[in-house]
Short mmCIF file of C-alpha atoms and ligand atoms in Angstrom, two decimals:
data_model
loop_
_atom_site.label_atom_id
_atom_site.label_comp_id
_atom_site.label_asym_id
_atom_site.label_seq_id
_atom_site.Cartn_x
_atom_site.Cartn_y
_atom_site.Cartn_z
CA MET A 1 69.59 42.58 8.12
CA LYS A 2 72.75 40.73 7.08
CA THR A 3 72.15 37.59 5.04
CA ASN A 4 73.07 35.18 7.79
CA ASP A 5 70.89 37.20 10.41
CA TYR A 6 67.69 36.37 8.66
CA ILE A 7 68.49 32.80 7.74
CA GLU A 8 69.17 31.98 11.34
CA ARG A 9 65.95 33.95 12.28
CA LEU A 10 63.93 31.97 9.94
CA TYR A 11 65.51 28.67 10.96
CA GLY A 12 65.05 29.28 14.56
CA GLU A 13 61.25 30.32 13.99
CA ALA A 14 60.70 27.11 11.71
CA VAL A 15 62.08 24.90 14.43
CA LYS A 16 59.66 26.35 16.94
CA ALA A 17 56.79 26.00 14.70
CA MET A 18 57.55 22.51 14.09
CA ARG A 19 57.16 21.69 17.87
CA ASN A 20 53.34 22.47 17.09
CA ALA A 21 53.19 19.94 14.58
CA VAL A 22 50.00 17.75 14.56
CA ALA A 23 51.51 14.63 12.96
CA PRO A 24 49.53 11.46 14.24
CA LEU A 25 49.44 9.83 10.84
CA SER A 26 52.88 10.18 9.42
CA GLY A 27 54.97 10.78 12.86
CA PHE A 28 56.85 13.33 10.35
CA ARG A 29 56.83 17.00 11.84
CA VAL A 30 57.50 19.77 9.79
CA GLY A 31 57.86 23.53 10.16
CA ALA A 32 58.17 26.53 7.96
CA ALA A 33 58.61 30.23 8.32
CA VAL A 34 58.32 32.92 5.53
CA LEU A 35 59.76 36.12 5.76
CA THR A 36 58.05 39.35 4.00
CA SER A 37 59.58 42.51 2.49
CA SER A 38 58.53 44.43 5.61
CA GLY A 39 60.57 42.02 7.96
CA GLU A 40 57.57 40.03 9.51
CA VAL A 41 57.79 36.44 9.89
CA TYR A 42 54.99 33.98 9.56
CA THR A 43 55.34 30.38 10.51
CA GLY A 44 53.39 27.11 9.93
CA CYS A 45 53.33 23.42 11.04
CA ASN A 46 51.88 20.52 9.48
CA ILE A 47 48.53 19.55 10.75
CA GLU A 48 47.24 16.32 9.70
CA ASN A 49 43.81 15.22 9.94
CA PRO A 50 41.95 11.78 10.04
CA SER A 51 40.09 12.80 6.94
CA LEU A 52 43.35 12.76 5.28
CA MET A 53 42.58 15.41 2.68
CA LEU A 54 42.05 17.99 5.02
CA SER A 55 45.76 17.91 6.13
CA ALA A 56 48.17 20.71 5.61
CA CYS A 57 51.53 21.11 5.13
CA ALA A 58 53.73 23.63 7.09
CA GLU A 59 54.62 25.63 4.00
CA ARG A 60 51.09 26.12 3.24
CA VAL A 61 50.10 27.06 6.65
CA ALA A 62 53.04 29.85 6.92
CA ILE A 63 52.13 31.05 3.22
CA LEU A 64 48.24 31.42 3.52
CA LYS A 65 48.87 32.92 6.91
CA ALA A 66 51.01 35.88 5.25
CA VAL A 67 48.72 35.89 2.51
CA SER A 68 45.48 36.34 4.66
CA GLU A 69 47.22 39.14 6.53
CA GLY A 70 47.62 41.13 3.30
CA THR A 71 51.11 40.42 2.14
CA ARG A 72 51.97 39.30 -1.07
CA ASP A 73 55.68 39.75 -0.79
CA ILE A 74 57.22 36.86 0.61
CA ARG A 75 61.24 36.95 0.03
CA ALA A 76 62.15 33.89 1.72
CA VAL A 77 60.89 30.42 2.77
CA MET A 78 62.54 28.15 5.33
CA VAL A 79 61.58 24.45 5.65
CA VAL A 80 62.92 22.18 8.52
CA SER A 81 61.50 18.75 9.51
CA ASP A 82 62.45 16.15 11.98
CA GLY A 83 63.06 13.40 9.31
CA GLY A 84 67.04 13.89 9.25
CA ASP A 85 67.05 14.35 5.54
CA TYR A 86 65.96 17.49 3.58
CA CYS A 87 62.19 18.01 3.32
CA TYR A 88 61.44 19.35 -0.16
CA PRO A 89 57.95 21.08 -0.71
CA CYS A 90 55.27 18.79 -2.12
CA GLY A 91 54.19 19.69 -5.54
CA SER A 92 51.00 21.68 -4.36
CA CYS A 93 53.12 23.92 -2.24
CA ARG A 94 55.75 24.63 -4.95
CA GLN A 95 52.83 25.83 -6.91
CA LEU A 96 51.63 27.81 -3.64
CA ILE A 97 55.34 29.35 -3.63
CA TYR A 98 55.33 30.12 -7.11
CA GLU A 99 52.02 32.11 -6.82
CA PHE A 100 52.63 33.89 -3.53
CA ALA A 101 56.58 33.87 -3.14
CA THR A 102 57.68 34.03 -6.80
CA GLY A 103 61.09 35.32 -6.27
CA ALA A 104 61.73 34.03 -2.87
CA GLU A 105 64.98 32.44 -1.64
CA ILE A 106 63.75 28.70 -0.59
CA PHE A 107 65.75 27.24 2.22
CA ILE A 108 65.45 23.80 3.16
CA ALA A 109 67.35 22.80 6.38
CA GLY A 110 68.70 19.25 6.84
CA GLY A 111 71.40 17.09 8.45
CA GLY A 112 74.03 18.66 5.68
CA GLY A 113 73.27 22.24 6.67
CA ILE A 114 70.81 24.64 4.77
CA LYS A 115 70.49 24.39 1.14
CA LYS A 116 69.08 27.35 -1.05
CA TYR A 117 66.91 26.90 -4.01
CA SER A 118 64.88 29.11 -6.48
CA ILE A 119 61.22 28.29 -7.23
CA GLU A 120 62.39 28.19 -10.85
CA GLU A 121 64.69 25.06 -9.89
CA LEU A 122 61.96 23.56 -7.90
CA LEU A 123 59.06 23.77 -10.10
CA PRO A 124 60.33 24.31 -13.70
CA TYR A 125 57.63 24.72 -16.35
CA ALA A 126 55.15 26.07 -13.59
CA PHE A 127 51.41 26.46 -14.47
CA LYS A 128 50.91 30.18 -14.47
CA ARG A 129 48.08 32.74 -15.90
N1 LIG B 1 54.82 17.84 4.69
C1 LIG B 1 54.99 19.12 5.03
O1 LIG B 1 54.35 19.73 5.91
N2 LIG B 1 55.60 19.82 4.06
C2 LIG B 1 56.40 19.34 3.10
O2 LIG B 1 57.23 19.94 2.20
C3 LIG B 1 56.31 17.87 2.79
C4 LIG B 1 55.44 17.07 3.60
C5 LIG B 1 54.01 17.07 5.51
C6 LIG B 1 52.50 16.39 5.20
C7 LIG B 1 52.29 15.50 6.03
O3 LIG B 1 51.66 15.80 7.28
C8 LIG B 1 53.85 14.75 6.38
O4 LIG B 1 54.52 16.05 6.02
C9 LIG B 1 53.91 13.57 5.37
O5 LIG B 1 53.37 12.77 5.34
#
């Protein structure tokens, strides 16, 4: 698959997933899509809960869906939001990406286009065991 093809595909899937966001508390909708080495895409959206600690970020939902289906080989992560600006993964999601999508390309979509990062850039000095 050509580079732009999978980035476009991930972007489209993340935007679709964002429509399922449950965000009555923040009003901020986020979508995520992850690509595995075998070409499968898993998506997630943020899901908020009045019991705040039960809320989940879009990236977390997508990554845990992939892991629960048996894949540990996530090659790319895409994050989109409806906030206009770039939605950078929270600290917890960065740790999750570090653990389960270590070498992945991380794409963040915003008003100025799609930016690409590595987890080393987003989470230097990561906790590891
Ligand atoms: N959120 C995500 O889903 N991903 C991020 O990268 C940052 C934040 C969610 C959590 C919460 O539902 C809302 O966005 C911000 O309050």
